[in-house]
């Protein structure tokens, strides 16, 4: 029997290997490439891919702001939303944290990321920089770069140019060695050198112009074989495409009539700072901006960001930018669709793609005035006439009708018909006759997210917190705890820490005589520490006691101090909260203290202690003892922290918890804490800081009119950030280690860890909504095709109940719907039959489905539904968890 068994095993192995090879051949061509090799070029109208002009939608997605496990889903959602291209920066300080020491693992595995983009059938726009800005720590520059002798950043400086060229060449060579350029069958179609340099070039004088020209020539000379871009660079040379960044780029023109109109950063939201309001950009305005861009000759629009993600660890820029980089993007920080923004823009992209044959076949559109603030751009022609060897297109016609009036709807006559244009909107007519999309008319669903309890079950039934009961703690020493050095004077923060830690301790001593004490008592005055200028955050201690903390951006500090007779220990704790990421002369910016440090209000006058003997201690003892890994040694002993204990400032805490059941994204609530950092299973989640936004400024949001980051803000009077993303891949089912370093006297007893998911979905679609489903193969099927209402829960969730349904004249909005005077009694039953128990459903908005409850009235279908996780998850919670808190 043994020989027969061996033969069977051999055949089984051969069959398995053969099937595996066959599967690989199916997934990827035999040459190992993602595409048949193709060339990329451009003309004045568009990027040309494999000989074809293309209108391209690009989705910004920064690989280190998500985990590798998240990348495929994010890329897939970008593609489903209509993206042709994925855009990312390259983050130099992530890849070369120390000079000559490289990191291309985990979240920094850029090769893996690019290959996953290619596997999805998408192109890649790689912005090498290597200056990124991106609200990323130090703008992407490694801090060691400051220490290169004689260096000056981003100017005609030999040491900087040498380091920059070395890194840029390394990335280009890496991409080429992995066959990732288009001409190799890879997804990379565009590269970028530098970033927004035109904003600061003048500050460097002649050195700036020389550097810009050098950077362009250096990049071009690397032989990457695809076009290079410089954004916000009006003096870019002929062989580099200059591009636009901003909220609106329809009025932008490149600096040569041989270059296409490219929008490298379409800001679909904005970043957030600690203590600030949270920006929001309405879907209607964002769609308006994109439609106007393509209306007026645009060729590639890149959403910055399509997915923002998370500034894990200490990667957030500064100063004082928060850990979340959600950016109000089309996909939220947790990887869930932000609706209606994602869906509305998906519909826009579909409408633009319907126009692509006309857009690429015409050299420039025909402009037609339709009114004082109304205009049309018409793309109509049989073929290109510039003599280039490009494919011909059959006769097509597409038009964009715009109403740029910020307040009033307009009726305009175009091509023999009358069209109604809402204020601040664009209608897209793929055939110059029928409207496929209007930017102000949203047909996509609205999704309401929740964190924690599943809304389909009562709080008594299920609580989705999965927490531990016990905590352990270790106090962090104030001041000196390990290896130190002494220096006569105040040293700049980064020159000492090299950004290995946020924290730098400065310690000195000052004698106070009996006469000094008596003087303060008799004059009823208090001496103070004054510092001319400080950034980002500092705490002052005297004789081991906290005197106070100050937040500032190069601001003066005045901190009262209480001295005792004799020698007094003064400890200053300087903290960075993200290094400056934007502006000229970054290498000179620094952190910590500038100017004089004095003790004021003394009997014999002020005492200048700037050049006193200062002892320096870098970092926290817990950091260097790897407390974030839960380690216990003779120098760092964890002890129990009973719930009735009085917490101390500057303390480490740890506990263990079970992961929430299921696959939903996970968040930790730190609203009950003060300021510090948090780790899970040794992975650095990031900084946290419970600062509230101002009470005012959150007014009613009107999408009409030009957007800026102060318009439509949210979260007034609330903590800027309360919930922090814990990637699922960083968790195990049970026994997860949570470590917190807390700087204030807050105890970790109100922390919870919970899943995040979409709990409520709503949609509202009128009968006269423009039906994209009526277009097939670029042709309009006719007005008889009814629009559809679509509902969809998160992956793995199903529609568990219909909370509102009305076909007729419903009133209100999501979570505030009510029946109007006209209502079809069949509404609820039709929707329930079509949707209950399903992940998604679609229903025609027509009398044929619901009956006609009111003749000669345009009806609307409004639906509100609940989404729930799989039943198995619910019973797992019920059987294994009860409401508990850390």
PDB file of C-alpha atoms in Angstrom, residues 198-404:
ATOM      1  CA  UNK A 198       6.090  77.682  -6.818  1.00  0.00           C
ATOM      2  CA  UNK A 199       4.455  78.879  -3.577  1.00  0.00           C
ATOM      3  CA  UNK A 200       7.847  79.492  -1.944  1.00  0.00           C
ATOM      4  CA  UNK A 201      10.334  79.710  -4.827  1.00  0.00           C
ATOM      5  CA  UNK A 202      10.645  83.495  -4.590  1.00  0.00           C
ATOM      6  CA  UNK A 203      11.817  83.253  -0.973  1.00  0.00           C
ATOM      7  CA  UNK A 204      15.001  81.562  -2.203  1.00  0.00           C
ATOM      8  CA  UNK A 205      15.804  84.179  -4.849  1.00  0.00           C
ATOM      9  CA  UNK A 206      18.031  83.071  -7.696  1.00  0.00           C
ATOM     10  CA  UNK A 207      18.809  79.864  -5.812  1.00  0.00           C
ATOM     11  CA  UNK A 208      15.156  78.878  -6.042  1.00  0.00           C
ATOM     12  CA  UNK A 209      14.992  79.244  -9.814  1.00  0.00           C
ATOM     13  CA  UNK A 210      18.225  77.346 -10.268  1.00  0.00           C
ATOM     14  CA  UNK A 211      17.022  74.547  -7.972  1.00  0.00           C
ATOM     15  CA  UNK A 212      13.689  74.234  -9.750  1.00  0.00           C
ATOM     16  CA  UNK A 213      15.410  73.910 -13.116  1.00  0.00           C
ATOM     17  CA  UNK A 214      17.878  71.387 -11.694  1.00  0.00           C
ATOM     18  CA  UNK A 215      15.095  69.275 -10.096  1.00  0.00           C
ATOM     19  CA  UNK A 216      13.183  69.111 -13.372  1.00  0.00           C
ATOM     20  CA  UNK A 217      16.256  68.153 -15.399  1.00  0.00           C
ATOM     21  CA  UNK A 218      17.427  65.635 -12.799  1.00  0.00           C
ATOM     22  CA  UNK A 219      14.054  63.874 -12.758  1.00  0.00           C
ATOM     23  CA  UNK A 220      13.695  63.898 -16.534  1.00  0.00           C
ATOM     24  CA  UNK A 221      17.208  62.534 -16.896  1.00  0.00           C
ATOM     25  CA  UNK A 222      16.456  59.418 -14.862  1.00  0.00           C
ATOM     26  CA  UNK A 223      14.844  57.807 -17.890  1.00  0.00           C
ATOM     27  CA  UNK A 224      11.662  56.691 -16.158  1.00  0.00           C
ATOM     28  CA  UNK A 225       9.853  56.622 -19.489  1.00  0.00           C
ATOM     29  CA  UNK A 226       6.633  58.293 -18.314  1.00  0.00           C
ATOM     30  CA  UNK A 227       5.700  62.005 -18.036  1.00  0.00           C
ATOM     31  CA  UNK A 228       6.770  64.072 -15.045  1.00  0.00           C
ATOM     32  CA  UNK A 229       4.584  66.673 -13.335  1.00  0.00           C
ATOM     33  CA  UNK A 230       5.276  69.680 -11.138  1.00  0.00           C
ATOM     34  CA  UNK A 231       2.246  71.097  -9.317  1.00  0.00           C
ATOM     35  CA  UNK A 232       1.842  74.813  -8.661  1.00  0.00           C
ATOM     36  CA  UNK A 233       4.933  75.492 -10.777  1.00  0.00           C
ATOM     37  CA  UNK A 234       4.127  78.090 -13.407  1.00  0.00           C
ATOM     38  CA  UNK A 235       7.753  78.222 -14.588  1.00  0.00           C
ATOM     39  CA  UNK A 236       8.078  74.474 -15.119  1.00  0.00           C
ATOM     40  CA  UNK A 237      10.170  73.716 -18.227  1.00  0.00           C
ATOM     41  CA  UNK A 238       8.658  72.554 -21.487  1.00  0.00           C
ATOM     42  CA  UNK A 239       9.245  68.862 -20.777  1.00  0.00           C
ATOM     43  CA  UNK A 240       7.490  68.946 -17.371  1.00  0.00           C
ATOM     44  CA  UNK A 241       3.694  69.338 -17.018  1.00  0.00           C
ATOM     45  CA  UNK A 242       2.731  72.090 -14.602  1.00  0.00           C
ATOM     46  CA  UNK A 243      -0.485  71.319 -12.734  1.00  0.00           C
ATOM     47  CA  UNK A 244      -3.044  72.882 -10.405  1.00  0.00           C
ATOM     48  CA  UNK A 245      -3.866  72.318  -6.718  1.00  0.00           C
ATOM     49  CA  UNK A 246      -6.922  73.846  -5.062  1.00  0.00           C
ATOM     50  CA  UNK A 247     -10.645  73.723  -4.389  1.00  0.00           C
ATOM     51  CA  UNK A 248     -11.348  74.796  -7.983  1.00  0.00           C
ATOM     52  CA  UNK A 249      -9.086  74.422 -10.998  1.00  0.00           C
ATOM     53  CA  UNK A 250     -11.435  75.040 -13.930  1.00  0.00           C
ATOM     54  CA  UNK A 251      -9.832  78.436 -14.628  1.00  0.00           C
ATOM     55  CA  UNK A 252      -6.291  77.029 -14.592  1.00  0.00           C
ATOM     56  CA  UNK A 253      -4.227  76.890 -17.758  1.00  0.00           C
ATOM     57  CA  UNK A 254      -0.815  75.212 -18.037  1.00  0.00           C
ATOM     58  CA  UNK A 255       2.156  77.337 -19.059  1.00  0.00           C
ATOM     59  CA  UNK A 256       2.304  75.856 -22.564  1.00  0.00           C
ATOM     60  CA  UNK A 257      -0.272  75.054 -25.211  1.00  0.00           C
ATOM     61  CA  UNK A 258       1.462  71.703 -25.594  1.00  0.00           C
ATOM     62  CA  UNK A 259       0.497  70.505 -22.094  1.00  0.00           C
ATOM     63  CA  UNK A 260      -2.809  69.100 -20.798  1.00  0.00           C
ATOM     64  CA  UNK A 261      -4.823  70.612 -17.974  1.00  0.00           C
ATOM     65  CA  UNK A 262      -4.205  68.484 -14.855  1.00  0.00           C
ATOM     66  CA  UNK A 263      -5.586  68.899 -11.335  1.00  0.00           C
ATOM     67  CA  UNK A 264      -3.129  67.191  -8.989  1.00  0.00           C
ATOM     68  CA  UNK A 265      -4.964  68.038  -5.767  1.00  0.00           C
ATOM     69  CA  UNK A 266      -8.723  68.497  -5.740  1.00  0.00           C
ATOM     70  CA  UNK A 267      -9.216  69.292  -2.066  1.00  0.00           C
ATOM     71  CA  UNK A 268     -12.430  67.453  -1.193  1.00  0.00           C
ATOM     72  CA  UNK A 269     -12.094  68.441   2.464  1.00  0.00           C
ATOM     73  CA  UNK A 270      -9.330  69.783   4.685  1.00  0.00           C
ATOM     74  CA  UNK A 271      -7.083  68.743   7.540  1.00  0.00           C
ATOM     75  CA  UNK A 272      -7.882  69.296  11.213  1.00  0.00           C
ATOM     76  CA  UNK A 273      -5.795  70.671  14.089  1.00  0.00           C
ATOM     77  CA  UNK A 274      -6.115  69.907  17.797  1.00  0.00           C
ATOM     78  CA  UNK A 275      -8.729  72.215  19.294  1.00  0.00           C
ATOM     79  CA  UNK A 276     -10.138  73.053  15.867  1.00  0.00           C
ATOM     80  CA  UNK A 277     -13.448  72.540  14.136  1.00  0.00           C
ATOM     81  CA  UNK A 278     -13.771  69.675  11.646  1.00  0.00           C
ATOM     82  CA  UNK A 279     -14.024  70.781   7.981  1.00  0.00           C
ATOM     83  CA  UNK A 280     -16.730  69.413   5.679  1.00  0.00           C
ATOM     84  CA  UNK A 281     -17.105  69.975   1.945  1.00  0.00           C
ATOM     85  CA  UNK A 282     -20.576  69.278   0.542  1.00  0.00           C
ATOM     86  CA  UNK A 283     -20.904  66.676  -2.207  1.00  0.00           C
ATOM     87  CA  UNK A 284     -22.812  69.115  -4.422  1.00  0.00           C
ATOM     88  CA  UNK A 285     -20.002  71.680  -4.416  1.00  0.00           C
ATOM     89  CA  UNK A 286     -17.296  69.063  -4.954  1.00  0.00           C
ATOM     90  CA  UNK A 287     -19.221  67.651  -7.918  1.00  0.00           C
ATOM     91  CA  UNK A 288     -19.680  71.169  -9.264  1.00  0.00           C
ATOM     92  CA  UNK A 289     -15.922  71.789  -9.109  1.00  0.00           C
ATOM     93  CA  UNK A 290     -15.069  68.541 -10.915  1.00  0.00           C
ATOM     94  CA  UNK A 291     -17.727  69.027 -13.586  1.00  0.00           C
ATOM     95  CA  UNK A 292     -16.538  72.588 -14.217  1.00  0.00           C
ATOM     96  CA  UNK A 293     -12.965  71.327 -14.573  1.00  0.00           C
ATOM     97  CA  UNK A 294     -13.867  68.852 -17.303  1.00  0.00           C
ATOM     98  CA  UNK A 295     -16.315  71.340 -18.833  1.00  0.00           C
ATOM     99  CA  UNK A 296     -13.497  73.825 -19.347  1.00  0.00           C
ATOM    100  CA  UNK A 297     -10.934  71.477 -20.844  1.00  0.00           C
ATOM    101  CA  UNK A 298      -9.608  69.493 -17.900  1.00  0.00           C
ATOM    102  CA  UNK A 299      -8.165  66.034 -18.494  1.00  0.00           C
ATOM    103  CA  UNK A 300      -7.139  64.486 -15.137  1.00  0.00           C
ATOM    104  CA  UNK A 301      -8.640  65.266 -11.750  1.00  0.00           C
ATOM    105  CA  UNK A 302      -7.123  63.756  -8.600  1.00  0.00           C
ATOM    106  CA  UNK A 303      -9.110  63.735  -5.363  1.00  0.00           C
ATOM    107  CA  UNK A 304      -6.973  64.803  -2.445  1.00  0.00           C
ATOM    108  CA  UNK A 305      -7.982  62.693  -0.628  1.00  0.00           C
ATOM    109  CA  UNK A 306     -10.194  59.870  -1.900  1.00  0.00           C
ATOM    110  CA  UNK A 307      -9.186  58.042   1.281  1.00  0.00           C
ATOM    111  CA  UNK A 308      -7.388  60.049   3.952  1.00  0.00           C
ATOM    112  CA  UNK A 309      -6.692  57.440   6.595  1.00  0.00           C
ATOM    113  CA  UNK A 310      -4.782  57.732   9.854  1.00  0.00           C
ATOM    114  CA  UNK A 311      -1.560  59.409  10.962  1.00  0.00           C
ATOM    115  CA  UNK A 312      -0.355  56.391  12.899  1.00  0.00           C
ATOM    116  CA  UNK A 313       2.421  56.775  15.447  1.00  0.00           C
ATOM    117  CA  UNK A 314       4.062  60.172  15.298  1.00  0.00           C
ATOM    118  CA  UNK A 315       3.582  60.743  11.564  1.00  0.00           C
ATOM    119  CA  UNK A 316       1.085  63.616  11.773  1.00  0.00           C
ATOM    120  CA  UNK A 317       2.364  66.937  10.516  1.00  0.00           C
ATOM    121  CA  UNK A 318       2.437  70.106  12.352  1.00  0.00           C
ATOM    122  CA  UNK A 319       2.348  71.770  14.340  1.00  0.00           C
ATOM    123  CA  UNK A 320      -0.632  70.284  16.163  1.00  0.00           C
ATOM    124  CA  UNK A 321      -2.412  68.285  13.468  1.00  0.00           C
ATOM    125  CA  UNK A 322      -4.600  65.475  14.731  1.00  0.00           C
ATOM    126  CA  UNK A 323      -4.095  61.738  14.419  1.00  0.00           C
ATOM    127  CA  UNK A 324      -7.062  61.269  12.113  1.00  0.00           C
ATOM    128  CA  UNK A 325      -6.443  62.224   8.494  1.00  0.00           C
ATOM    129  CA  UNK A 326     -10.048  61.565   7.524  1.00  0.00           C
ATOM    130  CA  UNK A 327     -10.101  64.763   5.412  1.00  0.00           C
ATOM    131  CA  UNK A 328     -13.868  64.410   4.802  1.00  0.00           C
ATOM    132  CA  UNK A 329     -12.788  62.129   1.962  1.00  0.00           C
ATOM    133  CA  UNK A 330     -15.045  59.925  -0.144  1.00  0.00           C
ATOM    134  CA  UNK A 331     -13.963  56.897   1.919  1.00  0.00           C
ATOM    135  CA  UNK A 332     -13.745  57.609   5.641  1.00  0.00           C
ATOM    136  CA  UNK A 333     -10.794  56.946   7.931  1.00  0.00           C
ATOM    137  CA  UNK A 334     -12.093  53.463   8.760  1.00  0.00           C
ATOM    138  CA  UNK A 335     -12.518  52.402   5.130  1.00  0.00           C
ATOM    139  CA  UNK A 336     -16.296  52.895   5.002  1.00  0.00           C
ATOM    140  CA  UNK A 337     -17.990  54.785   2.182  1.00  0.00           C
ATOM    141  CA  UNK A 338     -18.858  58.373   3.037  1.00  0.00           C
ATOM    142  CA  UNK A 339     -22.347  58.770   1.630  1.00  0.00           C
ATOM    143  CA  UNK A 340     -23.732  60.635  -0.188  1.00  0.00           C
ATOM    144  CA  UNK A 341     -20.329  62.024  -1.250  1.00  0.00           C
ATOM    145  CA  UNK A 342     -18.955  58.721  -2.623  1.00  0.00           C
ATOM    146  CA  UNK A 343     -22.155  57.812  -4.447  1.00  0.00           C
ATOM    147  CA  UNK A 344     -22.793  61.278  -5.851  1.00  0.00           C
ATOM    148  CA  UNK A 345     -19.263  61.482  -7.240  1.00  0.00           C
ATOM    149  CA  UNK A 346     -19.545  57.941  -8.600  1.00  0.00           C
ATOM    150  CA  UNK A 347     -22.555  59.094 -10.619  1.00  0.00           C
ATOM    151  CA  UNK A 348     -20.622  62.159 -11.800  1.00  0.00           C
ATOM    152  CA  UNK A 349     -17.717  59.993 -12.950  1.00  0.00           C
ATOM    153  CA  UNK A 350     -20.114  57.763 -14.881  1.00  0.00           C
ATOM    154  CA  UNK A 351     -21.568  60.812 -16.614  1.00  0.00           C
ATOM    155  CA  UNK A 352     -18.096  62.120 -17.498  1.00  0.00           C
ATOM    156  CA  UNK A 353     -17.160  58.727 -18.929  1.00  0.00           C
ATOM    157  CA  UNK A 354     -20.244  58.881 -21.136  1.00  0.00           C
ATOM    158  CA  UNK A 355     -18.802  62.110 -22.528  1.00  0.00           C
ATOM    159  CA  UNK A 356     -15.248  60.822 -22.951  1.00  0.00           C
ATOM    160  CA  UNK A 357     -15.494  60.017 -26.692  1.00  0.00           C
ATOM    161  CA  UNK A 358     -16.503  63.603 -27.399  1.00  0.00           C
ATOM    162  CA  UNK A 359     -14.086  65.129 -24.877  1.00  0.00           C
ATOM    163  CA  UNK A 360     -11.040  63.451 -26.386  1.00  0.00           C
ATOM    164  CA  UNK A 361     -12.015  64.007 -30.023  1.00  0.00           C
ATOM    165  CA  UNK A 362     -12.193  67.791 -29.862  1.00  0.00           C
ATOM    166  CA  UNK A 363      -9.198  70.135 -29.569  1.00  0.00           C
ATOM    167  CA  UNK A 364     -11.155  72.692 -27.536  1.00  0.00           C
ATOM    168  CA  UNK A 365     -14.833  73.168 -26.695  1.00  0.00           C
ATOM    169  CA  UNK A 366     -17.206  75.656 -28.231  1.00  0.00           C
ATOM    170  CA  UNK A 367     -18.258  78.270 -25.683  1.00  0.00           C
ATOM    171  CA  UNK A 368     -21.868  79.488 -25.711  1.00  0.00           C
ATOM    172  CA  UNK A 369     -23.243  82.128 -23.358  1.00  0.00           C
ATOM    173  CA  UNK A 370     -26.649  81.130 -21.986  1.00  0.00           C
ATOM    174  CA  UNK A 371     -27.166  84.131 -19.702  1.00  0.00           C
ATOM    175  CA  UNK A 372     -25.292  86.535 -17.437  1.00  0.00           C
ATOM    176  CA  UNK A 373     -24.065  83.713 -15.182  1.00  0.00           C
ATOM    177  CA  UNK A 374     -24.897  80.731 -17.342  1.00  0.00           C
ATOM    178  CA  UNK A 375     -22.787  79.111 -20.034  1.00  0.00           C
ATOM    179  CA  UNK A 376     -22.348  76.004 -22.144  1.00  0.00           C
ATOM    180  CA  UNK A 377     -19.252  74.242 -23.392  1.00  0.00           C
ATOM    181  CA  UNK A 378     -19.895  71.935 -26.312  1.00  0.00           C
ATOM    182  CA  UNK A 379     -17.584  69.167 -27.483  1.00  0.00           C
ATOM    183  CA  UNK A 380     -18.497  68.124 -30.993  1.00  0.00           C
ATOM    184  CA  UNK A 381     -16.344  66.919 -33.854  1.00  0.00           C
ATOM    185  CA  UNK A 382     -15.562  64.015 -36.099  1.00  0.00           C
ATOM    186  CA  UNK A 383     -11.862  63.512 -35.533  1.00  0.00           C
ATOM    187  CA  UNK A 384      -8.638  65.036 -34.371  1.00  0.00           C
ATOM    188  CA  UNK A 385      -6.909  67.286 -36.856  1.00  0.00           C
ATOM    189  CA  UNK A 386      -3.506  67.876 -35.307  1.00  0.00           C
ATOM    190  CA  UNK A 387      -1.794  65.216 -37.389  1.00  0.00           C
ATOM    191  CA  UNK A 388      -0.897  62.991 -34.463  1.00  0.00           C
ATOM    192  CA  UNK A 389      -1.218  59.265 -34.885  1.00  0.00           C
ATOM    193  CA  UNK A 390      -4.259  58.858 -32.661  1.00  0.00           C
ATOM    194  CA  UNK A 391      -7.414  56.814 -33.130  1.00  0.00           C
ATOM    195  CA  UNK A 392     -10.363  58.490 -34.770  1.00  0.00           C
ATOM    196  CA  UNK A 393     -13.719  58.670 -33.054  1.00  0.00           C
ATOM    197  CA  UNK A 394     -17.094  58.519 -34.640  1.00  0.00           C
ATOM    198  CA  UNK A 395     -19.056  61.726 -34.635  1.00  0.00           C
ATOM    199  CA  UNK A 396     -20.090  62.581 -31.077  1.00  0.00           C
ATOM    200  CA  UNK A 397     -21.439  65.538 -29.168  1.00  0.00           C
ATOM    201  CA  UNK A 398     -21.404  66.226 -25.447  1.00  0.00           C
ATOM    202  CA  UNK A 399     -22.243  69.404 -23.579  1.00  0.00           C
ATOM    203  CA  UNK A 400     -21.884  70.884 -20.113  1.00  0.00           C
ATOM    204  CA  UNK A 401     -24.398  73.542 -19.048  1.00  0.00           C
ATOM    205  CA  UNK A 402     -23.344  75.604 -16.031  1.00  0.00           C
ATOM    206  CA  UNK A 403     -25.158  78.015 -13.768  1.00  0.00           C
ATOM    207  CA  UNK A 404     -22.539  79.791 -11.655  1.00  0.00           C
TER     208      UNK A 404
END
